[in-house]
Coordinates of N, CA, C and O in Angstrom, one line a residue:
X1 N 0.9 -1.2 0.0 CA 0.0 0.0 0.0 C 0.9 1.2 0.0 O 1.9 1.3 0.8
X2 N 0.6 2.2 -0.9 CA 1.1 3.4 -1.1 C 0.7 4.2 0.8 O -0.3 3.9 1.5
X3 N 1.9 5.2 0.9 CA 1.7 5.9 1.6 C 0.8 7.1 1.2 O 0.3 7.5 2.3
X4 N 0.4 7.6 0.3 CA -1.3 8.2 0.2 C -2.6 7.5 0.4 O -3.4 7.9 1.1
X5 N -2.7 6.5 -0.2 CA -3.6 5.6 0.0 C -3.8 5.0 1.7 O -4.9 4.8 2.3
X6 N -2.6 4.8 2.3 CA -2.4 4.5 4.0 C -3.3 5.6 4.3 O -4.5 5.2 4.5
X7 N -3.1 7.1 4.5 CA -3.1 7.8 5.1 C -4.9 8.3 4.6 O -5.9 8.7 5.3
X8 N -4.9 8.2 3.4 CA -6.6 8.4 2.5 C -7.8 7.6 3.6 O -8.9 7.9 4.0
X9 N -6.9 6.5 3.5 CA -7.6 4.8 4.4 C -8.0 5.1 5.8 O -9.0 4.9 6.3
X10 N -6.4 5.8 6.3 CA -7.1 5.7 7.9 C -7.9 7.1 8.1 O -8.8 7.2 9.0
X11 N -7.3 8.7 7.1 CA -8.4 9.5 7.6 C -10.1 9.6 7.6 O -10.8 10.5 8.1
X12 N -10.6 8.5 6.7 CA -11.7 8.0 6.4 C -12.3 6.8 7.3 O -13.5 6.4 7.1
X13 N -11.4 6.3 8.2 CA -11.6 5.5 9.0 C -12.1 6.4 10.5 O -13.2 6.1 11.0
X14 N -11.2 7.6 11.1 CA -11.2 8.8 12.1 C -12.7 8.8 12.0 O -13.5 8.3 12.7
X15 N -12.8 10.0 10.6 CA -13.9 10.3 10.4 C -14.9 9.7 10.5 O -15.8 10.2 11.2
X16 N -15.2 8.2 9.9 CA -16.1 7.5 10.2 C -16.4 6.9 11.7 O -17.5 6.5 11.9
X17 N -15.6 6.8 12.3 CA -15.7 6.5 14.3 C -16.1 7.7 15.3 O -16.7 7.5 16.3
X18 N -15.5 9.0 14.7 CA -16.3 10.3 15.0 C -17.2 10.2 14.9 O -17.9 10.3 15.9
X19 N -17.8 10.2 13.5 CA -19.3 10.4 13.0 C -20.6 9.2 13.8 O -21.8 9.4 13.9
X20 N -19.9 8.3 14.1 CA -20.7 7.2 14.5 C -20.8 7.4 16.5 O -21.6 7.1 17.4
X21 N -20.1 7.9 16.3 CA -19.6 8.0 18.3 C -20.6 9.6 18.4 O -21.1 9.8 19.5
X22 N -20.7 10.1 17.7 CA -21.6 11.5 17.7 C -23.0 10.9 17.7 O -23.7 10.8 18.7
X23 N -23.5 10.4 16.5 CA -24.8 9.8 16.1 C -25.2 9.1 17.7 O -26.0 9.5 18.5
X24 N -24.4 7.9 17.7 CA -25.1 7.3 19.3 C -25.1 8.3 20.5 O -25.9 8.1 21.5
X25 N -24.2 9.3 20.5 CA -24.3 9.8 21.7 C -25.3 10.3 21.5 O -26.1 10.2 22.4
X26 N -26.0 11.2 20.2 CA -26.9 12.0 20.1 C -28.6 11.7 20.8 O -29.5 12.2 21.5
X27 N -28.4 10.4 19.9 CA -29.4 9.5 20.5 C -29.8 9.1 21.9 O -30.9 9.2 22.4
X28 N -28.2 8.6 22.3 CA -28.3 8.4 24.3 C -29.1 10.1 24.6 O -30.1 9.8 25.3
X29 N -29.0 11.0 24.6 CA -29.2 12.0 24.9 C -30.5 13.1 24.6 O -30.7 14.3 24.8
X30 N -31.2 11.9 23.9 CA -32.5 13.2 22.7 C -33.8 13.3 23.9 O -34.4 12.5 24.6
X31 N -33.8 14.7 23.7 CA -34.7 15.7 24.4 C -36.2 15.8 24.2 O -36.9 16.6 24.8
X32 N -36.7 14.7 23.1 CA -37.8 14.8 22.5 C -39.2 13.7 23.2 O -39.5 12.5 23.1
X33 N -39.8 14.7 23.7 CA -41.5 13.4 24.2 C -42.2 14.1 23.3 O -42.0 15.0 22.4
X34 N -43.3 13.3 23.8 CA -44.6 13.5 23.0 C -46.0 13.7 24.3 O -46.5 12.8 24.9
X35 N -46.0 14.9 24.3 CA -47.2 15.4 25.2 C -48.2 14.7 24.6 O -48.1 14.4 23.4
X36 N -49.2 14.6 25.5 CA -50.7 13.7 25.3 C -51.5 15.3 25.7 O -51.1 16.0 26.7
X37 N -52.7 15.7 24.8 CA -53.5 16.9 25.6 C -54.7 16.0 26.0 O -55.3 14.9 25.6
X38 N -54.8 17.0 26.9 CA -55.9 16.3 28.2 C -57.1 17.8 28.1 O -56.6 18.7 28.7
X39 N -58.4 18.3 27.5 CA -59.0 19.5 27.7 C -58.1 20.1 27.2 O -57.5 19.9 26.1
X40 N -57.9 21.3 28.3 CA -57.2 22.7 27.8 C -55.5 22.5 28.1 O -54.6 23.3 28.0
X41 N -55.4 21.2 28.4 CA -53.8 20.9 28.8 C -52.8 20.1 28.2 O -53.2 19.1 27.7
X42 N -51.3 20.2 28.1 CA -50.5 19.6 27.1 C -49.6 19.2 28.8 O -48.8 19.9 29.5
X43 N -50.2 17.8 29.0 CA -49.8 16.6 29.9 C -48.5 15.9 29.3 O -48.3 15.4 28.2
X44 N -47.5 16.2 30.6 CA -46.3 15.4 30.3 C -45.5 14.8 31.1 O -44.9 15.6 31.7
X45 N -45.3 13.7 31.4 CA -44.8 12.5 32.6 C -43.8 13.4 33.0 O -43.4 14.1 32.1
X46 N -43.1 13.7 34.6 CA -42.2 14.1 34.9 C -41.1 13.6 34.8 O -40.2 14.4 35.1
X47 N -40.8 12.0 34.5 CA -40.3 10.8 34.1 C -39.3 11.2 32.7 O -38.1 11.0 32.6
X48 N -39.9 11.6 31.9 CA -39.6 12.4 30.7 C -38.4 13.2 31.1 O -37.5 12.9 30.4
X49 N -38.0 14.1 31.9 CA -37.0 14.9 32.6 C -36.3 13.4 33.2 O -35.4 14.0 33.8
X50 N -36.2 12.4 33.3 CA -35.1 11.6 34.2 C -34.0 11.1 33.1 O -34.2 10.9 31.9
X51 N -33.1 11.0 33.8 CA -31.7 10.0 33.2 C -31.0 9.1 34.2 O -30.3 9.6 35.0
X52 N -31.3 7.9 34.2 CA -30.9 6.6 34.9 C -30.2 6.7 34.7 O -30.1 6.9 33.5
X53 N -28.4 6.6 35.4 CA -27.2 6.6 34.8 C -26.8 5.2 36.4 O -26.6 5.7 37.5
X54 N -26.8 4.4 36.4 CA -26.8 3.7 37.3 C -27.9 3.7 38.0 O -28.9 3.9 37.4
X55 N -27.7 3.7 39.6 CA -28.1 4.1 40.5 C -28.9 5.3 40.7 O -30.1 5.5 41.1
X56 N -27.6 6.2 40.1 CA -28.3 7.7 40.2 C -29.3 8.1 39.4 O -29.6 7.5 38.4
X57 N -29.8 9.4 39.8 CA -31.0 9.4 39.4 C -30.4 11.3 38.8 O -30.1 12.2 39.7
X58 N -30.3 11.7 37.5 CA -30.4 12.5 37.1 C -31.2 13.6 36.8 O -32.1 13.7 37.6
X59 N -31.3 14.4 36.1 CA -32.3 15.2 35.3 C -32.4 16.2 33.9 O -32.2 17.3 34.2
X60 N -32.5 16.1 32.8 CA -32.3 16.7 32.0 C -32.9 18.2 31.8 O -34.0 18.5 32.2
X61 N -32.2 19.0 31.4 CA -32.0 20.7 31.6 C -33.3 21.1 30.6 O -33.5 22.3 30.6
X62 N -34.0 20.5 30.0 CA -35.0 20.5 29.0 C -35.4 19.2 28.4 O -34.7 18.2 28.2
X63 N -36.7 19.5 28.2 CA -37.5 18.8 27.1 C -38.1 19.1 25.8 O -38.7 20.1 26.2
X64 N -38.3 19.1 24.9 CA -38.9 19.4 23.9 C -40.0 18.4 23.4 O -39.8 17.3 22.9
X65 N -41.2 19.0 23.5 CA -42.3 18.6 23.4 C -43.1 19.1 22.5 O -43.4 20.2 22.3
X66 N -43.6 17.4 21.4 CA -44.3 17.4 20.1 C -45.7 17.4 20.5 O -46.1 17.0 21.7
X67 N -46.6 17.8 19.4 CA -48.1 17.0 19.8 C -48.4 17.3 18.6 O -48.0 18.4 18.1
X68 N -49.2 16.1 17.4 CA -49.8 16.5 16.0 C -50.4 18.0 16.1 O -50.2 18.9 15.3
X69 N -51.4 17.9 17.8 CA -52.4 19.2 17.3 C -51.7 20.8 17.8 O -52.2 21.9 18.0
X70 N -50.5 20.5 17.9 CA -49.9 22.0 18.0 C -48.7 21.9 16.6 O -48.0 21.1 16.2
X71 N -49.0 23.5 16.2 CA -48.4 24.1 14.8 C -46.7 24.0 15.2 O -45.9 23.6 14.4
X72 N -46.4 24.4 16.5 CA -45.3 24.4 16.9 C -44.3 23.4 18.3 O -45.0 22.9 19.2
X73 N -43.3 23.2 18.3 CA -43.4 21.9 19.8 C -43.3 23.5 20.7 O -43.3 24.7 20.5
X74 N -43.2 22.7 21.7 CA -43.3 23.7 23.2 C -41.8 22.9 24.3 O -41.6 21.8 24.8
X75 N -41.2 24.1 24.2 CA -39.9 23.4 25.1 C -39.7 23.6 26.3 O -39.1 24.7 26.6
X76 N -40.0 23.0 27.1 CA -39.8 23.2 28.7 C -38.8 22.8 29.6 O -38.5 21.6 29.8
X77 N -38.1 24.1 30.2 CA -36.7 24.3 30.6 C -37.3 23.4 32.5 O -38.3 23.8 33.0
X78 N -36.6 22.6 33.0 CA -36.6 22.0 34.5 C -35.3 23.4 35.3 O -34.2 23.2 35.0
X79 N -35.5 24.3 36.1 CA -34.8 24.5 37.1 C -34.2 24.3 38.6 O -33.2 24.4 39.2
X80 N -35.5 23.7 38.9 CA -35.1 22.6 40.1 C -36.4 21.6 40.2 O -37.3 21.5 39.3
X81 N -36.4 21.0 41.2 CA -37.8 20.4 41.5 C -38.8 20.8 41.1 O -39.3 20.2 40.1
X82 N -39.6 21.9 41.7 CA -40.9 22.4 41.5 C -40.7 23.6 40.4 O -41.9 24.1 40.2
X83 N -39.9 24.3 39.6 CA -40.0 25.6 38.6 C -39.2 24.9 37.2 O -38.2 24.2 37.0
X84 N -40.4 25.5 36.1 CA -40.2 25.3 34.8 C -40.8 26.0 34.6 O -41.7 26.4 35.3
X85 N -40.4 26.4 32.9 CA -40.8 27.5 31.9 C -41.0 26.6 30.5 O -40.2 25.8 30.0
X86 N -41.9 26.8 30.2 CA -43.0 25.9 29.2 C -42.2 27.7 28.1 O -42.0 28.8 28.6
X87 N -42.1 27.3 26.7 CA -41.6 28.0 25.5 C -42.4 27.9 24.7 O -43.0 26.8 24.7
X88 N -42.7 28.6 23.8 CA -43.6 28.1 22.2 C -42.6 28.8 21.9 O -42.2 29.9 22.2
X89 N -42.1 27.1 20.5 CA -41.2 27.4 19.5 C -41.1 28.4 18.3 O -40.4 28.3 17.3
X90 N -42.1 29.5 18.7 CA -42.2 30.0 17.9 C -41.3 31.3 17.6 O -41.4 32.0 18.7
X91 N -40.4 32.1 16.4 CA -39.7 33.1 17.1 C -40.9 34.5 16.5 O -41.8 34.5 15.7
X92 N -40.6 35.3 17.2 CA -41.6 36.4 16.9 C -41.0 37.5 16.2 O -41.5 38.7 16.1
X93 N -40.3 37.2 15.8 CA -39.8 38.1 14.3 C -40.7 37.7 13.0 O -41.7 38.4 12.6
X94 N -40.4 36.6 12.5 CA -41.0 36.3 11.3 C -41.5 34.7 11.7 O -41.0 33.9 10.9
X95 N -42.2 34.1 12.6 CA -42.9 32.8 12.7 C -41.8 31.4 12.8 O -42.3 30.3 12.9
X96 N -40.6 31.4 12.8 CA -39.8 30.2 12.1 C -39.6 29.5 13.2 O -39.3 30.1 14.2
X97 N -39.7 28.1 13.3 CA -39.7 27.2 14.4 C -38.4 27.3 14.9 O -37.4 27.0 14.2
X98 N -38.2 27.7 16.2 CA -37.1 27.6 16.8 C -36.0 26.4 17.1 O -36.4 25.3 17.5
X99 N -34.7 26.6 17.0 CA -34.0 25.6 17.7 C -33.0 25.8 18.9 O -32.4 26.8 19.1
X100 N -33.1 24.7 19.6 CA -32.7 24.5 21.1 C -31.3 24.1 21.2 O -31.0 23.0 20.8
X101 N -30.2 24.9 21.8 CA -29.1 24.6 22.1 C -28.6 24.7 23.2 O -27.7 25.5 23.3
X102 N -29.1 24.0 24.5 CA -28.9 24.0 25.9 C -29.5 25.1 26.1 O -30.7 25.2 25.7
X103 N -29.1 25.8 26.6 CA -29.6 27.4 27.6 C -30.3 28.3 26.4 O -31.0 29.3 26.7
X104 N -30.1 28.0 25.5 CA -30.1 29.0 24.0 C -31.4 28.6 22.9 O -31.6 27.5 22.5
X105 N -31.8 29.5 22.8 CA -33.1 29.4 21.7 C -32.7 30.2 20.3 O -32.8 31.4 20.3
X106 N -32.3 29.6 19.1 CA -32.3 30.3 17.8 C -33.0 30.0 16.8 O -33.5 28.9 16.4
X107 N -33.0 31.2 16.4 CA -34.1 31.1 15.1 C -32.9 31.0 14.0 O -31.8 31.6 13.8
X108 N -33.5 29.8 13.3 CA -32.6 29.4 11.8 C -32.6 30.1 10.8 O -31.7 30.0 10.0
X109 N -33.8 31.2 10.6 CA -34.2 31.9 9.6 C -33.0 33.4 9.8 O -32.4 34.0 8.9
X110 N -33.1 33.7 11.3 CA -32.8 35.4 10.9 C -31.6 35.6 12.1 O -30.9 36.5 12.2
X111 N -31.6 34.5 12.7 CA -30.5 34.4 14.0 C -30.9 35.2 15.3 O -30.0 35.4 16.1
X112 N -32.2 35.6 15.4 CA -32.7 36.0 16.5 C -32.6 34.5 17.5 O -32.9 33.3 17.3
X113 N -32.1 35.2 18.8 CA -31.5 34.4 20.0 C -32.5 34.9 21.2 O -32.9 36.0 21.6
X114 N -32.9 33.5 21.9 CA -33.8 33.5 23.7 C -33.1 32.8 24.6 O -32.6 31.7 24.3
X115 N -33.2 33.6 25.9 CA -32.3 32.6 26.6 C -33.6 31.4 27.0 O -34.6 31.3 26.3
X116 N -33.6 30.8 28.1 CA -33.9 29.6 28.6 C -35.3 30.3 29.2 O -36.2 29.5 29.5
X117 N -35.6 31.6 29.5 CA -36.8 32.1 30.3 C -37.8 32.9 29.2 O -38.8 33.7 29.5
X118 N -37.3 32.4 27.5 CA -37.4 33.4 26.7 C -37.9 34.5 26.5 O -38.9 34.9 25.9
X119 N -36.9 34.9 27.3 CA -36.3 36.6 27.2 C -35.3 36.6 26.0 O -34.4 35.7 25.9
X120 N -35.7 38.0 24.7 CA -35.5 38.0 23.9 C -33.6 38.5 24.1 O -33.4 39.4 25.0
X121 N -32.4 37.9 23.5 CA -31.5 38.5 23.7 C -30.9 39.4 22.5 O -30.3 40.4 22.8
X122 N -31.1 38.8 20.8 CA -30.3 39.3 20.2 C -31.3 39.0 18.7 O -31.7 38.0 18.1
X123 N -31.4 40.2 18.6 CA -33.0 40.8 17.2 C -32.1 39.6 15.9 O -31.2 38.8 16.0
X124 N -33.2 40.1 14.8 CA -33.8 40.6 14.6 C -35.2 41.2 15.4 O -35.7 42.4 15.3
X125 N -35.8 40.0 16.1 CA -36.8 39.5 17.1 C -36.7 41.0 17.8 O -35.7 41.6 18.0
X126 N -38.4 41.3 18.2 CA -38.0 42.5 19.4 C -38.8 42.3 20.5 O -38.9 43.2 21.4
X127 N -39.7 40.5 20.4 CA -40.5 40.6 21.6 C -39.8 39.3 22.2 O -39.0 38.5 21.6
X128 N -40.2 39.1 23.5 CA -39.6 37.6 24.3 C -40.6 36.7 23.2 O -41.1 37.2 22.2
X129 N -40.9 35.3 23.7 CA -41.5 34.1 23.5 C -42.6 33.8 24.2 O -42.4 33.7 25.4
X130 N -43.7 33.8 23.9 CA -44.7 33.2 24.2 C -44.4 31.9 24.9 O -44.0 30.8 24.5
X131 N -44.7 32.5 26.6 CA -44.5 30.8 27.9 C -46.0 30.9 28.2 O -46.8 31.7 27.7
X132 N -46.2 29.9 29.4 CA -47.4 28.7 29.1 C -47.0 28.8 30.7 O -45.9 28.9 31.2
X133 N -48.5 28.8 31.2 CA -48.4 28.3 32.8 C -48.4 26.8 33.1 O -49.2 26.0 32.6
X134 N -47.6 26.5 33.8 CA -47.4 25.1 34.4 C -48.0 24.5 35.7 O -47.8 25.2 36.7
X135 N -48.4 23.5 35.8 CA -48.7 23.3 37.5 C -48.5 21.6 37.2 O -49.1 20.8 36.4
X136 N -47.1 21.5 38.3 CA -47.0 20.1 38.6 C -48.4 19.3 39.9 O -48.8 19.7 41.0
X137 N -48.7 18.1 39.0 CA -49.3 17.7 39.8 C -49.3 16.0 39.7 O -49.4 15.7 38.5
X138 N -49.2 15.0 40.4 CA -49.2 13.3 40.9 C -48.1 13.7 39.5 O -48.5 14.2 38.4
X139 N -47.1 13.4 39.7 CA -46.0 13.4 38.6 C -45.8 13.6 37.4 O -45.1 13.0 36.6
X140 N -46.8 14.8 37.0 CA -47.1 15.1 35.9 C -46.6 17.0 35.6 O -46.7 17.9 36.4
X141 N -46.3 17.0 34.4 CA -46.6 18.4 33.8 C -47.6 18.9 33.1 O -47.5 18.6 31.9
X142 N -48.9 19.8 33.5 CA -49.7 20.2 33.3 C -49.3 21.1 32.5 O -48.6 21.8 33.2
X143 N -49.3 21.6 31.2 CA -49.0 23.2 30.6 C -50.5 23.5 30.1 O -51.3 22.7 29.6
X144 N -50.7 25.2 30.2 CA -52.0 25.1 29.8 C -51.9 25.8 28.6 O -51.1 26.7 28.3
X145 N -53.0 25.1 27.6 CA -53.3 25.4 26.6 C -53.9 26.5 25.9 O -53.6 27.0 24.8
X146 N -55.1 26.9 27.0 CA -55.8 28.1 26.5 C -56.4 29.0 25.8 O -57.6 29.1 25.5
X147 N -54.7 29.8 25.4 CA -54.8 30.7 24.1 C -54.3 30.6 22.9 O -54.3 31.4 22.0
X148 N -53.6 28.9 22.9 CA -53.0 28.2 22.3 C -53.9 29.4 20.4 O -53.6 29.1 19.3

C-alpha cells in the first residue's frame, strides 16, 4: 500500500468512528416526548425529565415537546424540583420554528437568540417568546393550553 492511499484509508476511518460515536451519543441523549392533551392541557410525565445513569437518578435541563395538534413543539426548561418555563417554538420576528441549544433558543431563519426564560437577547426579534403556565401535579406536567 502506497503511503497516500495509508493515510486516505485511515483518515476516512477517524472520520467515520467520530461520526458514528456522535450519532449514538446523540441519541443516548435526545430531548424529544410527545405530550398527550388532556382539555385545555398539554400533559407530560415528569419521568420524561429523568436519566438513569446507574443508581443515580439525574435530570435533563429541558424537554422538547411534540403534539400532531400543536403548529409548533413547546420546550420546557426543568430549574429545580418544582419551577419550569414551558416556550412556544415560535420566534416572533417572522414565525420560524425555533432551535434549542442547551440554555439558547435560535431562530434558523434570521439568528434572533432566547435565553432559557425566553427573554428575547439578540433581534432581529424584538419581543420575548410566548411561555405557558405550568402546574406540577401526581408526577405530571400540566401546561396550559388556553390561548393556544
Amino acid at each position: 500500500m502506497q503511503r497516500k492511499d495509508f493515510i486516505k484509508t485511515c483518515g476516512f476511518a477517524c472520520l467515520g468512528g467520530i461520526g458514528i460515536s456522535t450519532l449514538l451519543e446523540g441519541c443516548a441523549t435526545a430531548k424529544i416526548s410527545t405530550g398527550a392533551i388532556a382539555g385545555d392541557d398539554l400533559v407530560v410525565p415528569l419521568a420524561d425529565f429523568e436519566v438513569k445513569q446507574g443508581k443515580k437518578k439525574q435530570f435533563k435541563r429541558y424537554v422538547v415537546i411534540n403534539n400532531d395538534q400543536l403548529k409548533y413543539p413547546i420546550c420546557v426548561y426543568r430549574f429545580n424540583e418544582s419551577t419550569f418555563t414551558a416556550l412556544w417554538l415560535e420566534c416572533t420576528h417572522l414565525g420560524a420554528e425555533l432551535q434549542v441549544f442547551g440554555d439558547k433558543l435560535q431562530c434558523p431563519a434570521h439568528g434572533s437568540e432566547f435565553d432559557n426564560k425566553g427573554v428575547m437577547q439578540h433581534g432581529p426579534a424584538d419581543a420575548n417568546l410566548r411561555t405557558f403556565p405550568i402546574i406540577v401535579e401526581q408526577d405530571q406536567l400540566k401546561i396550559s393550553l388556553k390561548a393556544v
